[in-house]
Phi, psi and omega in degrees: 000133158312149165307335179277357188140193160281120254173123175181198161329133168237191143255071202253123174293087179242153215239140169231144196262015159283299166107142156072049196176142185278112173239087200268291214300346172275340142326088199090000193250049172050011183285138155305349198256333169273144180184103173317136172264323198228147144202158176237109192277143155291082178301143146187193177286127163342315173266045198039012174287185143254138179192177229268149156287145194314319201225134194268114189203159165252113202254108177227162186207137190238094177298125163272338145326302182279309178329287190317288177293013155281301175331298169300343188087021209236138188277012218192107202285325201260009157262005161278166176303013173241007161246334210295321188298306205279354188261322179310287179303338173260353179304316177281354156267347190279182155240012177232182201311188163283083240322137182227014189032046148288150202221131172090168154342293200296354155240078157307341186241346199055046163286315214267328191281356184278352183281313149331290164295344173298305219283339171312295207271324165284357149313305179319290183282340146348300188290330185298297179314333183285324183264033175111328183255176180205156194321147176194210192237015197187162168035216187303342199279340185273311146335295186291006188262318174305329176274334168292321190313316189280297193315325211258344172283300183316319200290289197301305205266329177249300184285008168055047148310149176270156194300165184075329175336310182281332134321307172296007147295334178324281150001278131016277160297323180273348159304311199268008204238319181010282176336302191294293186274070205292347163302331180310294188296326172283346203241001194319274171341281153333280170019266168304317159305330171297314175305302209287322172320274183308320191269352161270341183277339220241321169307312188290321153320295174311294183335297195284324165280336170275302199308307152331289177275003174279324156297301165329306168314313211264334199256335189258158194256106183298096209243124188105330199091351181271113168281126202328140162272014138293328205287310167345294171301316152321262156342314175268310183305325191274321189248353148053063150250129173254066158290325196287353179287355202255344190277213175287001182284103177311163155295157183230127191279096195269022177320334175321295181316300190288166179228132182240154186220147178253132168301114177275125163262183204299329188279004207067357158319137168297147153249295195200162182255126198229151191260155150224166184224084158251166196312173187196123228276157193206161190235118205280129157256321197225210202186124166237111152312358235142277178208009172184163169294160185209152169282309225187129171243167161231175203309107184108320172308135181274110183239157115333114190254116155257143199221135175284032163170147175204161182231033156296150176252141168301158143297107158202173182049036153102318166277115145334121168333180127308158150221118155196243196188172194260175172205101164295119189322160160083325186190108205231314209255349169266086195294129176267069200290120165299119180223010140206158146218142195216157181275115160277149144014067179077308195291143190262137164247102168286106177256142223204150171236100184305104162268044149154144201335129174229173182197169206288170168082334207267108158285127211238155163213127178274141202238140197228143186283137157264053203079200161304150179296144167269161176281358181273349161327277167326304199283338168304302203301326180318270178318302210315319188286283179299003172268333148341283202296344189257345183259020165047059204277151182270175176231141178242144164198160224171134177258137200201150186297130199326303208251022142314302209276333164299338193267343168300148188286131148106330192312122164276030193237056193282352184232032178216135199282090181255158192273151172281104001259190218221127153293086192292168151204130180224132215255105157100322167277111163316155186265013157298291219269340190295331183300289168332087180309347139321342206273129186280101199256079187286346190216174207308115175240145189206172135284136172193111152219101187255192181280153157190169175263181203247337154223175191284307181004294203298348177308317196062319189193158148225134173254137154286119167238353146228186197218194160150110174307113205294289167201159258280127159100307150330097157252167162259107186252126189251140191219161197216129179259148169046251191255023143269337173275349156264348157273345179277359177262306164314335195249027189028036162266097184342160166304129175322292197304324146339271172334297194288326154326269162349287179317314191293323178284335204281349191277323192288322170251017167266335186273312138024238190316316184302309179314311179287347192273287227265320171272349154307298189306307182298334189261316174311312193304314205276334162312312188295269203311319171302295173309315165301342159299302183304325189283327218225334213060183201250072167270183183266300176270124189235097180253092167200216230216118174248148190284122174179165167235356196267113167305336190269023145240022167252330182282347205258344172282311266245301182305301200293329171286294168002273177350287192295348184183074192302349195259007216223137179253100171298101164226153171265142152253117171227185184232135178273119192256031102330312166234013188042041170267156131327074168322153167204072194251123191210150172261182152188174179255193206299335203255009141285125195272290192283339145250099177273150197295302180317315180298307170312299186296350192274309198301345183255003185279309183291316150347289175255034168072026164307195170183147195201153186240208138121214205204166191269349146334279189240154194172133167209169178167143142288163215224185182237322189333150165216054201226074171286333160321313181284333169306316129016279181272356164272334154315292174326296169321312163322296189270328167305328204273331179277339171306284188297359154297000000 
C-alpha cells in the first residue's frame, strides 16, 4: 500500500469539457476544465509485490457529481440538477442576488461561493444526522459541529439569511437525496431540530462574543493594533470563537504542532490516519521572574519557561493556547500546569506557577491535555479511585504550622489563602514521613479544613456518572459515594465511562443497520420492479400494486421501473398493514407536459382520503382507502384522461 492509501496500476477515466484536443498533458494537473470521473485500482505493495487480501475487493471509485455533470453538459457540479433545486430554496431565504457561479475576482464578496458552501454543507448535515452522528467535541461530531458553524456563519452573515434558514433546507435536500437515503424522510424532523438547536447555541455565542469585543475595542487603549490577551481568552475558551481571527490578528497554520502516523491492522495495511499529541521531552535554557532572567525560581513563584523545544502551540492568530502542564525528571508526581503560552521574539514563553524548584539546565517533559477523559480513561479514574478505597487506607491529619506545610514536596496551594497554622491531611503516609523530602508520595495530600473521614473504607464505592466539557480545556466529572453509589448501580444509571461505551456501539449499529436497511430495500424494489415487468410490460400507463410496508420501497420500485421503461407514467400502490394506510408513489417522464407527478398524486391521495407532494418528475404521499382496487382504477383513468388531452 502507498502512504496516502491503496495504490497501485490504475485506469482512470478522465473527461474534457473542452473538447476536440489532446489534453493528454492536462491530466491529473489540476485543471478545471480536464476532471477524472472514474478509476479503477490494482492494488498493491509499494514494493510491487503482491499477496492475498484480508477481504477479496475491487477498489473503484465514480464522483456522481462530476459524473452528472458530463451528463448534463455542465462546467460545474453545482449547475446540475442536483444543486440547481437546493442553490434556487436558498436564493429564496437569502437578500442577495441569485446564484451567478461566480470564482475569484468576479466573487469579490463571496457571495456565490457562500451560496456553495451552504448547499454543500446541509447535505453533509442531513446525511449525517440522519445516520447517528451529531454535532459534539470530538472525533466526527466535531467535524460535523465545524461544519454546521461555518454553514450557519456563511448563512446569517453573507447570505443575510434569517435565523432557522439553514434548516428549511432540510426538505430540500431529502427530496433530492431520499431515494437513496430513505432515512432522510423519516428522521426530516430531528434533522431539523438538530440544526435549529446548534445553530441557536452558536449564535448566541457569536452574539455575546462582537458584544464583547465591541466593548473592548471602544473602552480599552488599544496599542499597536494588539487586542487584551484576557479579553482573547474569554472569547475563545469561553465562547469558543474564532471571530478574533477577522481582527488585526493573522491566521495562523497551527498544523505544525501535530504529528500524524499511519495505523497498521493485523495484515499490515494503512488504515486511517491519526493525529496525535505527544509528550515531549525538553531541556529550561532560561526562567523570566518578570523584570530578568534567572538561573533558578522556587516553589510558588510565578516564571517564564523558555525550552529548547516544545509541542505547545502559542496564542496567536486568534487561537488559544494549548493546555497541560511539565513533569521534571526525577519528581514525576509533581505537576507544573502551564497557564500561558505566548510567542516573544521567536522564543515560545511557558508561564508556570512553580509547584517546586526548577532551574536552567532541568529536564521537563511536557504533556499536552486532549479534551475530554476517553471512556477508558473515565473507567482508569474510576477503578484507580476504588482500589483506594478497598484498601481502607488511614486519612492521617495535623496541624502544623503554614510554612512547615508550605514545605511538603508536590503541595499545591500557591495563590490560595489558608490560616497559620492550617490543617494537612494525608491518605495513608503519616505526616512525620510527608516532612522528609525524601519521602516517595504516592497518594493525596492537600490543606483542608474541612470534614473528613477516618479511613477510605468508610467511602465503600464511587461511580462516575457523568462527565462533560465546561468550556475549552474545563471538564467537569460528577461522582456519586457510598449509599448513592450503590443505589446508582442498583438502580441502573449505568457508570459515565459505561454510558459513553454503550453510545459509542449504538451509534456504530444504526449507522449499520441504516446501510443494511437501505441495501434491502434496493433488493426488495428490484425484486418487486422484475415482477411487475414480467406482469404488465412496458405501457405508456403502469398502474398496479406492491407488497410492502416500506414508502422508500415503493419509491425505490417506483424509480427502477421508471429506469427499465423511461416511456411509461408510473404509479405504485401499497397497503401499509400496520398502520392501514394506502402507500403512494408515481414517476413520469421528464418531458411530460400534460401529466404531472405531483398533480397525479395529490389527485389520487385526495381519492382515497390522503395527501401527496412532489415535483412534477416524481411525487408520493398516502391515502386511508382501503379499496386498493378501485384506487388502482381511478388512477389509471385519472392519467389516460391527462394524456389524451
Amino acid at each position: 500500500m502507498g502512504e496516502s492509501g491503496p495504490c497501485g496500476p490504475c485506469t482512470e477515466i478522465h473527461y474534457d469539457h473542452v473538447g476536440g484536443r489532446n489534453a493528454a498533458t492536462l491530466v491529473n494537473a489540476d485543471s478545471p476544465d480536464v476532471v477524472e470521473i472514474w478509476n479503477l485500482v490494482f492494488m498493491q505493495e509499494a514494493d510491487l509485490s503482491l499477496r492475498r487480501l484480508p477481504q477479496v475487493s475491487v477498489d473503484t471509485g465514480m464522483g456522481l457529481e462530476r459524473l452528472v455533470s458530463v451528463l448534463q453538459g455542465k462546467r460545474s457540479n453545482y449547475d446540475t440538477d442536483l444543486f440547481t433545486p437546493l442553490l434556487h430554496a436558498i436564493h429564496q431565504r437569502s437578500k442577495v442576488a441569485p446564484y451567478r457561479g461566480g470564482t475569484g475576482v468576479v466573487d469579490q464578496r463571496k457571495v456565490d461561493m457562500a451560496y456553495r458552501v451552504v448547499a454543500d454543507h446541509v447535505r453533509t448535515l442531513s446525511v449525517c444526522i440522519a445516520d447517528g452522528v451529531h454535532p459534539g467535541m470530538s472525533g466526527a461530531e466535531l467535524v460535523l459541529r465545524r461544519i454546521l458553524r461555518r454553514a450557519v456563519r456563511y448563512c446569517v452573515e453573507v447570505l443575510q439569511a434569517p435565523r432557522g434558514a439553514l434548516a428549511s433546507l432540510v426538505p430540500t435536500v431529502t427530496h433530492s437525496l431520499g431515494d437513496v437515503y430513505p432515512e432522510l424522510h423519516t428522521e426530516a424532523e430531528r434533522i431539523m431540530d438538530v440544526i435549529n438547536e446548534n445553530e441557536a447555541q452558536f449564535l448566541s455565542s457569536l452574539q455575546q462574543g462582537s458584544r464583547l469585543i465591541h466593548r473592548t475595542l471602544n473602552r480599552e487603549d488599544i496599542k499597536h493594533g494588539v487586542f487584551p490577551g484576557d479579553r482573547t481568552r474569554v472569547a475563545l475558551d469561553v465562547l469558543s470563537l474564532a471571530e478574533l481571527q477577522r481582527l488585526v490578528v493573522p491566521h495562523t497554520d497551527d498544523r505544525l504542532k501535530y504529528q500524524y502516523r499511519l495505523e497498521q491492522n493485523r495484515y499490515g495495511a494503512d488504515t486511517r490516519t491519526c493525529t496525535e499529541f505527544p509528550a515531549c521531552r525538553a531541556t529550561v535554557l532560561a526562567l523570566y521572574d518578570g523584570q530578568a532572567l534567572v538561573s533558578e525560581v522556587t516553589e510558588g513563584q510565578r516564571c517564564g519557561v523558555i525550552l529548547d523545544q516544545t509541542c505547545f502551540y502559542s496564542e496567536q492568530g486568534g487561537q488559544s493556547h494549548d493546555q497541560g502542564y511539565f513533569t521534571r525528571d526525577g519528581l514525576q508526581d509533581v505537576l507544573y500546569p502551564v497557564e500561558d503560552v505566548v510567542l516573544v521574539g521567536g522564543y515560545v514563553v511557558h508561564q508556570v506557577t512553580a509547584a517546586d524548584r526548577l532551574k536552567s539546565g532541568d529536564q521537563v517533559h511536557l504533556h499536552l491535555d486532549q479534551g475530554s477523559l476517553s471512556v477508558s480513561q473515565l473507567q482508569q479514574v474510576e477503578q484507580c479511585v476504588n482500589d483506594v478505597i478497598s484498601a481502607n487506607q488511614t486519612v492521617h491529619s495535623q496541624e502544623l504550622p503554614l510554612h512547615t506545610a508550605r514545605s511538603i514536596r508536590g503541595l499545591r496551594t500557591v495563590d490560595e489563602v489558608y490560616p497559620d497554622p492550617v490543617r494537612v491531611v494525608s491518605v495513608a503516609v503519616p505526616l512525620s514521613e510527608l516532612l522528609d523530602d525524601n519521602t516517595d508520595r504516592r497518594t493525596s495530600v492537600e490543606l483542608c479544613c474541612g470534614t473528613h473521614l477516618r479511613r477510605t473504607g468508610a467511602i465503600k464505592d464511587l461511580v462516575i456518572v457523568s462527565e462533560r466539557q465546561m468550556v475549552k480545556g474545563i471538564s467537569r466529572i460528577i461522582a456519586v459515594t457510598g449509599r448513592e453509589a450503590t443505589l446508582a448501580v442498583d438502580t441502573t444509571p449505568i457508570p459515565q465511562w459505561q454510558r459513553r461505551e454503550l453510545q459509542g456501539r449504538l451509534r456504530a449499529l444504526q449507522r449499520s443497520s441504516n446501510t443494511s436497511v437501505r441495501k434491502l430495500e434496493t433488493r426488495e424494489a428490484a425484486g418487486s420492479a422484475q415482477a411487475l415487468l414480467e406482469k404488465n410490460g412496458r405501457k405508456e400507463v403502469f398502474v398496479d400494486w406492491v407488497e410492502t410496508d416500506s414508502l422508500s420501497v415503493v419509491m425505490k420500485t417506483v424509480n427502477q421501473l421508471s429506469a427499465a421503461s423511461p416511456l411509461s407514467h408510473v404509479m405504485l400502490l401499497a397497503h401499509q398493514r400496520h398502520s392501514g394506510k394506502v402507500l403512494c408513489a408515481c414517476q413520469v417522464p421528464k418531458d411530460s407536459t400534460s401529466l404531472l407527478a405531483s398533480d397525479w398524486a395529490m389527485a389520487v391521495c385526495h381519492h382515497i382520503g390522503g395527501s401527496a407532494g412532489g415535483s412534477a418528475v416524481v411525487a408520493k404521499g398516502t391515502g386511508s382507502s382501503s379499496d386498493i382496487t378501485e384506487a388502482l382504477r381511478w388512477a389509471e383513468e385519472f392519467a389516460r384522461r391527462k394524456i389524451q388531452q
